């Protein structure tokens, strides 16, 4: 059933209003527990909004946002580039893929959080330890997608391209590359999301700036309002990046079959 | 006239997983003259497409040789254009780009390639659809783009693997008409694989019938003495068409029954393959 844009937006806002209303009620009246205790653990929506607002007004948050943004972009660019190159290499060289297969699986099974301290040791407390943490997350997503994309080009499309006179280099450019790119783009939201996760988790575990650092600082002094404010800013940041990704991918995936609309 | 395709003693066998081998096609000889339209007719799974792939150089025969205009074929057949049964267009390219790419990779300038592509799309009746992506086209339209993609490179030989098989009956008729029209303009050698008896007679100069697999072989060869240029709809009404149809069907019927595990039947019974 098609839903109009306005109606959808209205319903989505209604969900947010509901959540905030519930939060407001339980932290202002003793419905679930003592108001004072509830406020200590959950702050209040009003306080959180005021805090977010003041953070932007006094301008302290911009530096942290910028740092997290830079880490996210670097993690994504490096991770995606490595994923594309190595994914292509593995897909075109079955021996290499077979030899490295167990190691790739092992590396991917490792929870990345355990790498954070060692990366802090190797790359210092600056941005690079966070960037590399993000890279380890982004790389595998892009790598698996490129590998799959190159391997799953339909045989008949390949045979046709060969019969049209393409050599290996031309096949790479006109067949393998676009096929792989489609898979990269279909996973773009996930991989960009993971770049953010890498940056924030890295900051959280040891840094001097960034959104993860802000949240960690607030937590250290039981400033629940600060933690929630940091989370709200982080959510807005992720939504913004996701929106940009959507804008970027639309013209690039125009050839993909989507829903056909009747007028 | 020279010989465009000459298959000599070509056989095909596959190695089986548990050792031993599966003989798909017994040694066969087939030659297609330049400008001749030959239909390869046979029941499903008889190895007709395999022979086509050998002529295209997509597959090597287990024994025997394939000569293209007197030259031994090794690697891909650069003189041939191949129209596949399945959808083989590049989905990430528009119709025009799909047609132009064959010229571009051969070294033509982008402008020249696209001019020729547009002209060829007009010939197949798709001049208004150049900027569409394959998923925005119907099955028949995609087939036309594929035909344009093959013809724009002006191959000396056309290899067609049940190209109109997936289309509905009406679209098939229209496509056959279009193919004959285009072929009539500059006659290339054609190897046309089909399991449709009507289609084979209506289009070709010669029909070669294959037996059911495994170990299939040629079991009959019929020359089609119908005048050209032909009208696909009218040619089916001619008495000569019906005589040939009955003749080929009696040769083919038992083979088709074999494919479905039925015993051969003696009485002449007309029917479609």
mmCIF file of N, CA, C and O in Angstrom, chain A residues 154-211:
data_model
loop_
_atom_site.group_PDB
_atom_site.id
_atom_site.type_symbol
_atom_site.label_atom_id
_atom_site.label_comp_id
_atom_site.label_asym_id
_atom_site.label_seq_id
_atom_site.Cartn_x
_atom_site.Cartn_y
_atom_site.Cartn_z
ATOM 1 N N UNK A 154 26.824 -12.457 -14.433
ATOM 2 C CA UNK A 154 26.253 -13.583 -15.163
ATOM 3 C C UNK A 154 27.174 -14.057 -16.294
ATOM 4 O O UNK A 154 27.741 -13.236 -17.016
ATOM 5 N N UNK A 155 27.319 -15.375 -16.403
ATOM 6 C CA UNK A 155 28.193 -15.953 -17.426
ATOM 7 C C UNK A 155 27.824 -15.467 -18.825
ATOM 8 O O UNK A 155 28.680 -15.226 -19.663
ATOM 9 N N UNK A 156 26.523 -15.339 -19.075
ATOM 10 C CA UNK A 156 26.094 -14.987 -20.424
ATOM 11 C C UNK A 156 26.469 -13.533 -20.759
ATOM 12 O O UNK A 156 26.841 -13.234 -21.894
ATOM 13 N N UNK A 157 26.447 -12.658 -19.754
ATOM 14 C CA UNK A 157 26.859 -11.270 -19.992
ATOM 15 C C UNK A 157 28.346 -11.228 -20.321
ATOM 16 O O UNK A 157 28.793 -10.524 -21.228
ATOM 17 N N UNK A 158 29.118 -12.044 -19.596
ATOM 18 C CA UNK A 158 30.552 -12.128 -19.845
ATOM 19 C C UNK A 158 30.839 -12.672 -21.239
ATOM 20 O O UNK A 158 31.652 -12.112 -21.997
ATOM 21 N N UNK A 159 30.155 -13.779 -21.589
ATOM 22 C CA UNK A 159 30.371 -14.395 -22.905
ATOM 23 C C UNK A 159 30.004 -13.406 -24.002
ATOM 24 O O UNK A 159 30.724 -13.269 -25.005
ATOM 25 N N UNK A 160 28.907 -12.689 -23.793
ATOM 26 C CA UNK A 160 28.484 -11.698 -24.781
ATOM 27 C C UNK A 160 29.535 -10.600 -24.939
ATOM 28 O O UNK A 160 29.899 -10.228 -26.054
ATOM 29 N N UNK A 161 30.034 -10.100 -23.800
ATOM 30 C CA UNK A 161 31.046 -9.044 -23.853
ATOM 31 C C UNK A 161 32.293 -9.534 -24.587
ATOM 32 O O UNK A 161 32.899 -8.798 -25.370
ATOM 33 N N UNK A 162 32.662 -10.791 -24.366
ATOM 34 C CA UNK A 162 33.821 -11.350 -25.066
ATOM 35 C C UNK A 162 33.550 -11.420 -26.556
ATOM 36 O O UNK A 162 34.401 -11.075 -27.375
ATOM 37 N N UNK A 163 32.345 -11.888 -26.915
ATOM 38 C CA UNK A 163 32.014 -12.001 -28.339
ATOM 39 C C UNK A 163 31.962 -10.626 -28.998
ATOM 40 O O UNK A 163 32.134 -10.504 -30.200
ATOM 41 N N UNK A 164 31.699 -9.582 -28.201
ATOM 42 C CA UNK A 164 31.695 -8.224 -28.758
ATOM 43 C C UNK A 164 33.115 -7.691 -28.917
ATOM 44 O O UNK A 164 33.312 -6.554 -29.303
ATOM 45 N N UNK A 165 34.084 -8.514 -28.586
ATOM 46 C CA UNK A 165 35.479 -8.157 -28.858
ATOM 47 C C UNK A 165 36.233 -7.540 -27.700
ATOM 48 O O UNK A 165 37.291 -6.952 -27.898
ATOM 49 N N UNK A 166 35.715 -7.642 -26.483
ATOM 50 C CA UNK A 166 36.427 -7.025 -25.357
ATOM 51 C C UNK A 166 37.628 -7.861 -24.936
ATOM 52 O O UNK A 166 37.525 -9.081 -24.829
ATOM 53 N N UNK A 167 38.737 -7.180 -24.650
ATOM 54 C CA UNK A 167 39.882 -7.880 -24.076
ATOM 55 C C UNK A 167 39.773 -7.802 -22.546
ATOM 56 O O UNK A 167 38.838 -7.204 -22.020
ATOM 57 N N UNK A 168 40.744 -8.391 -21.844
ATOM 58 C CA UNK A 168 40.656 -8.477 -20.384
ATOM 59 C C UNK A 168 40.496 -7.100 -19.725
ATOM 60 O O UNK A 168 39.703 -6.914 -18.816
ATOM 61 N N UNK A 169 41.276 -6.143 -20.227
ATOM 62 C CA UNK A 169 41.253 -4.805 -19.640
ATOM 63 C C UNK A 169 39.875 -4.148 -19.841
ATOM 64 O O UNK A 169 39.323 -3.521 -18.950
ATOM 65 N N UNK A 170 39.344 -4.346 -21.047
ATOM 66 C CA UNK A 170 38.029 -3.770 -21.343
ATOM 67 C C UNK A 170 36.917 -4.468 -20.559
ATOM 68 O O UNK A 170 35.959 -3.832 -20.132
ATOM 69 N N UNK A 171 37.065 -5.787 -20.361
ATOM 70 C CA UNK A 171 36.098 -6.519 -19.533
ATOM 71 C C UNK A 171 36.090 -5.948 -18.122
ATOM 72 O O UNK A 171 35.048 -5.751 -17.519
ATOM 73 N N UNK A 172 37.289 -5.675 -17.610
ATOM 74 C CA UNK A 172 37.433 -5.144 -16.263
ATOM 75 C C UNK A 172 36.686 -3.817 -16.147
ATOM 76 O O UNK A 172 35.956 -3.573 -15.206
ATOM 77 N N UNK A 173 36.886 -2.979 -17.168
ATOM 78 C CA UNK A 173 36.310 -1.638 -17.122
ATOM 79 C C UNK A 173 34.804 -1.638 -17.392
ATOM 80 O O UNK A 173 34.054 -0.926 -16.729
ATOM 81 N N UNK A 174 34.350 -2.416 -18.360
ATOM 82 C CA UNK A 174 32.954 -2.318 -18.769
ATOM 83 C C UNK A 174 32.043 -3.355 -18.128
ATOM 84 O O UNK A 174 30.835 -3.209 -18.169
ATOM 85 N N UNK A 175 32.618 -4.417 -17.585
ATOM 86 C CA UNK A 175 31.768 -5.464 -17.010
ATOM 87 C C UNK A 175 32.023 -5.654 -15.512
ATOM 88 O O UNK A 175 31.130 -5.438 -14.692
ATOM 89 N N UNK A 176 33.251 -6.028 -15.147
ATOM 90 C CA UNK A 176 33.519 -6.345 -13.739
ATOM 91 C C UNK A 176 33.359 -5.124 -12.833
ATOM 92 O O UNK A 176 32.752 -5.198 -11.771
ATOM 93 N N UNK A 177 33.935 -4.011 -13.253
ATOM 94 C CA UNK A 177 33.925 -2.816 -12.419
ATOM 95 C C UNK A 177 32.511 -2.334 -12.130
ATOM 96 O O UNK A 177 32.146 -2.156 -10.962
ATOM 97 N N UNK A 178 31.657 -2.127 -13.167
ATOM 98 C CA UNK A 178 30.287 -1.693 -12.847
ATOM 99 C C UNK A 178 29.520 -2.716 -12.011
ATOM 100 O O UNK A 178 28.739 -2.326 -11.133
ATOM 101 N N UNK A 179 29.754 -3.997 -12.257
ATOM 102 C CA UNK A 179 29.044 -5.023 -11.486
ATOM 103 C C UNK A 179 29.444 -4.944 -10.016
ATOM 104 O O UNK A 179 28.603 -4.998 -9.123
ATOM 105 N N UNK A 180 30.757 -4.803 -9.768
ATOM 106 C CA UNK A 180 31.246 -4.729 -8.395
ATOM 107 C C UNK A 180 30.759 -3.450 -7.728
ATOM 108 O O UNK A 180 30.361 -3.457 -6.562
ATOM 109 N N UNK A 181 30.783 -2.350 -8.475
ATOM 110 C CA UNK A 181 30.389 -1.065 -7.922
ATOM 111 C C UNK A 181 28.942 -1.087 -7.434
ATOM 112 O O UNK A 181 28.613 -0.495 -6.411
ATOM 113 N N UNK A 182 28.099 -1.809 -8.180
ATOM 114 C CA UNK A 182 26.696 -1.894 -7.787
ATOM 115 C C UNK A 182 26.582 -2.519 -6.400
ATOM 116 O O UNK A 182 25.782 -2.084 -5.573
ATOM 117 N N UNK A 183 27.396 -3.537 -6.146
ATOM 118 C CA UNK A 183 27.373 -4.197 -4.830
ATOM 119 C C UNK A 183 27.941 -3.284 -3.763
ATOM 120 O O UNK A 183 27.456 -3.254 -2.639
ATOM 121 N N UNK A 184 28.990 -2.525 -4.093
ATOM 122 C CA UNK A 184 29.558 -1.591 -3.124
ATOM 123 C C UNK A 184 28.497 -0.578 -2.725
ATOM 124 O O UNK A 184 28.315 -0.277 -1.544
ATOM 125 N N UNK A 185 27.773 -0.069 -3.723
ATOM 126 C CA UNK A 185 26.770 0.938 -3.420
ATOM 127 C C UNK A 185 25.608 0.369 -2.629
ATOM 128 O O UNK A 185 25.034 1.046 -1.793
ATOM 129 N N UNK A 186 25.264 -0.887 -2.899
ATOM 130 C CA UNK A 186 24.156 -1.461 -2.158
ATOM 131 C C UNK A 186 24.528 -1.639 -0.691
ATOM 132 O O UNK A 186 23.671 -1.767 0.167
ATOM 133 N N UNK A 187 25.832 -1.632 -0.389
ATOM 134 C CA UNK A 187 26.252 -1.794 1.004
ATOM 135 C C UNK A 187 26.788 -0.489 1.581
ATOM 136 O O UNK A 187 27.373 -0.463 2.642
ATOM 137 N N UNK A 188 26.595 0.598 0.833
ATOM 138 C CA UNK A 188 27.182 1.882 1.227
ATOM 139 C C UNK A 188 26.670 2.362 2.585
ATOM 140 O O UNK A 188 27.448 2.820 3.418
ATOM 141 N N UNK A 189 25.359 2.207 2.809
ATOM 142 C CA UNK A 189 24.792 2.674 4.080
ATOM 143 C C UNK A 189 25.415 1.926 5.246
ATOM 144 O O UNK A 189 25.777 2.508 6.250
ATOM 145 N N UNK A 190 25.555 0.615 5.085
ATOM 146 C CA UNK A 190 26.149 -0.191 6.145
ATOM 147 C C UNK A 190 27.604 0.207 6.373
ATOM 148 O O UNK A 190 28.030 0.387 7.518
ATOM 149 N N UNK A 191 28.365 0.332 5.289
ATOM 150 C CA UNK A 191 29.794 0.569 5.471
ATOM 151 C C UNK A 191 30.071 1.964 6.023
ATOM 152 O O UNK A 191 30.964 2.133 6.850
ATOM 153 N N UNK A 192 29.303 2.965 5.590
ATOM 154 C CA UNK A 192 29.484 4.305 6.159
ATOM 155 C C UNK A 192 29.100 4.287 7.640
ATOM 156 O O UNK A 192 29.791 4.873 8.473
ATOM 157 N N UNK A 193 28.035 3.574 7.950
ATOM 158 C CA UNK A 193 27.629 3.445 9.347
ATOM 159 C C UNK A 193 28.743 2.849 10.191
ATOM 160 O O UNK A 193 29.028 3.322 11.294
ATOM 161 N N UNK A 194 29.399 1.829 9.645
ATOM 162 C CA UNK A 194 30.493 1.190 10.387
ATOM 163 C C UNK A 194 31.707 2.110 10.529
ATOM 164 O O UNK A 194 32.447 2.014 11.501
ATOM 165 N N UNK A 195 31.914 2.974 9.553
ATOM 166 C CA UNK A 195 33.011 3.940 9.670
ATOM 167 C C UNK A 195 32.764 4.839 10.877
ATOM 168 O O UNK A 195 33.682 5.138 11.656
ATOM 169 N N UNK A 196 31.499 5.258 11.074
ATOM 170 C CA UNK A 196 31.150 6.080 12.232
ATOM 171 C C UNK A 196 31.368 5.284 13.513
ATOM 172 O O UNK A 196 31.961 5.773 14.476
ATOM 173 N N UNK A 197 30.898 4.035 13.521
ATOM 174 C CA UNK A 197 31.053 3.187 14.707
ATOM 175 C C UNK A 197 32.531 3.062 15.089
ATOM 176 O O UNK A 197 32.901 3.237 16.256
ATOM 177 N N UNK A 198 33.377 2.804 14.097
ATOM 178 C CA UNK A 198 34.818 2.670 14.352
ATOM 179 C C UNK A 198 35.377 3.929 14.986
ATOM 180 O O UNK A 198 36.110 3.872 15.985
ATOM 181 N N UNK A 199 35.009 5.078 14.435
ATOM 182 C CA UNK A 199 35.532 6.348 14.941
ATOM 183 C C UNK A 199 35.079 6.587 16.373
ATOM 184 O O UNK A 199 35.886 6.886 17.259
ATOM 185 N N UNK A 200 33.787 6.414 16.621
ATOM 186 C CA UNK A 200 33.243 6.728 17.947
ATOM 187 C C UNK A 200 33.738 5.749 19.016
ATOM 188 O O UNK A 200 34.133 6.151 20.103
ATOM 189 N N UNK A 201 33.749 4.449 18.683
ATOM 190 C CA UNK A 201 34.238 3.464 19.647
ATOM 191 C C UNK A 201 35.710 3.733 19.971
ATOM 192 O O UNK A 201 36.127 3.687 21.129
ATOM 193 N N UNK A 202 36.478 4.079 18.977
ATOM 194 C CA UNK A 202 37.896 4.403 19.158
ATOM 195 C C UNK A 202 38.061 5.592 20.093
ATOM 196 O O UNK A 202 38.878 5.564 21.023
ATOM 197 N N UNK A 203 37.248 6.598 19.845
ATOM 198 C CA UNK A 203 37.320 7.797 20.689
ATOM 199 C C UNK A 203 36.924 7.472 22.125
ATOM 200 O O UNK A 203 37.530 7.948 23.083
ATOM 201 N N UNK A 204 35.901 6.668 22.245
ATOM 202 C CA UNK A 204 35.367 6.300 23.547
ATOM 203 C C UNK A 204 36.430 5.608 24.388
ATOM 204 O O UNK A 204 36.521 5.783 25.598
ATOM 205 N N UNK A 205 37.268 4.790 23.719
ATOM 206 C CA UNK A 205 38.235 3.982 24.465
ATOM 207 C C UNK A 205 39.555 4.708 24.712
ATOM 208 O O UNK A 205 40.449 4.162 25.328
ATOM 209 N N UNK A 206 39.699 5.904 24.219
ATOM 210 C CA UNK A 206 40.926 6.626 24.531
ATOM 211 C C UNK A 206 41.208 7.713 23.523
ATOM 212 O O UNK A 206 41.637 7.427 22.410
ATOM 213 N N UNK A 207 40.922 8.961 23.881
ATOM 214 C CA UNK A 207 41.189 10.051 22.950
ATOM 215 C C UNK A 207 41.062 11.368 23.693
ATOM 216 O O UNK A 207 40.773 11.398 24.886
ATOM 217 N N UNK A 208 41.266 12.453 22.968
ATOM 218 C CA UNK A 208 41.154 13.773 23.578
ATOM 219 C C UNK A 208 40.148 14.633 22.841
ATOM 220 O O UNK A 208 40.009 15.813 23.116
ATOM 221 N N UNK A 209 39.465 14.061 21.867
ATOM 222 C CA UNK A 209 38.465 14.832 21.120
ATOM 223 C C UNK A 209 37.524 13.891 20.388
ATOM 224 O O UNK A 209 37.802 12.711 20.249
ATOM 225 N N UNK A 210 36.401 14.438 19.932
ATOM 226 C CA UNK A 210 35.443 13.645 19.167
ATOM 227 C C UNK A 210 34.176 13.384 19.955
ATOM 228 O O UNK A 210 34.133 13.596 21.177
ATOM 229 N N UNK A 211 33.134 12.919 19.258
ATOM 230 C CA UNK A 211 31.847 12.690 19.915
ATOM 231 C C UNK A 211 31.944 11.572 20.945
ATOM 232 O O UNK A 211 31.327 11.635 22.013
#
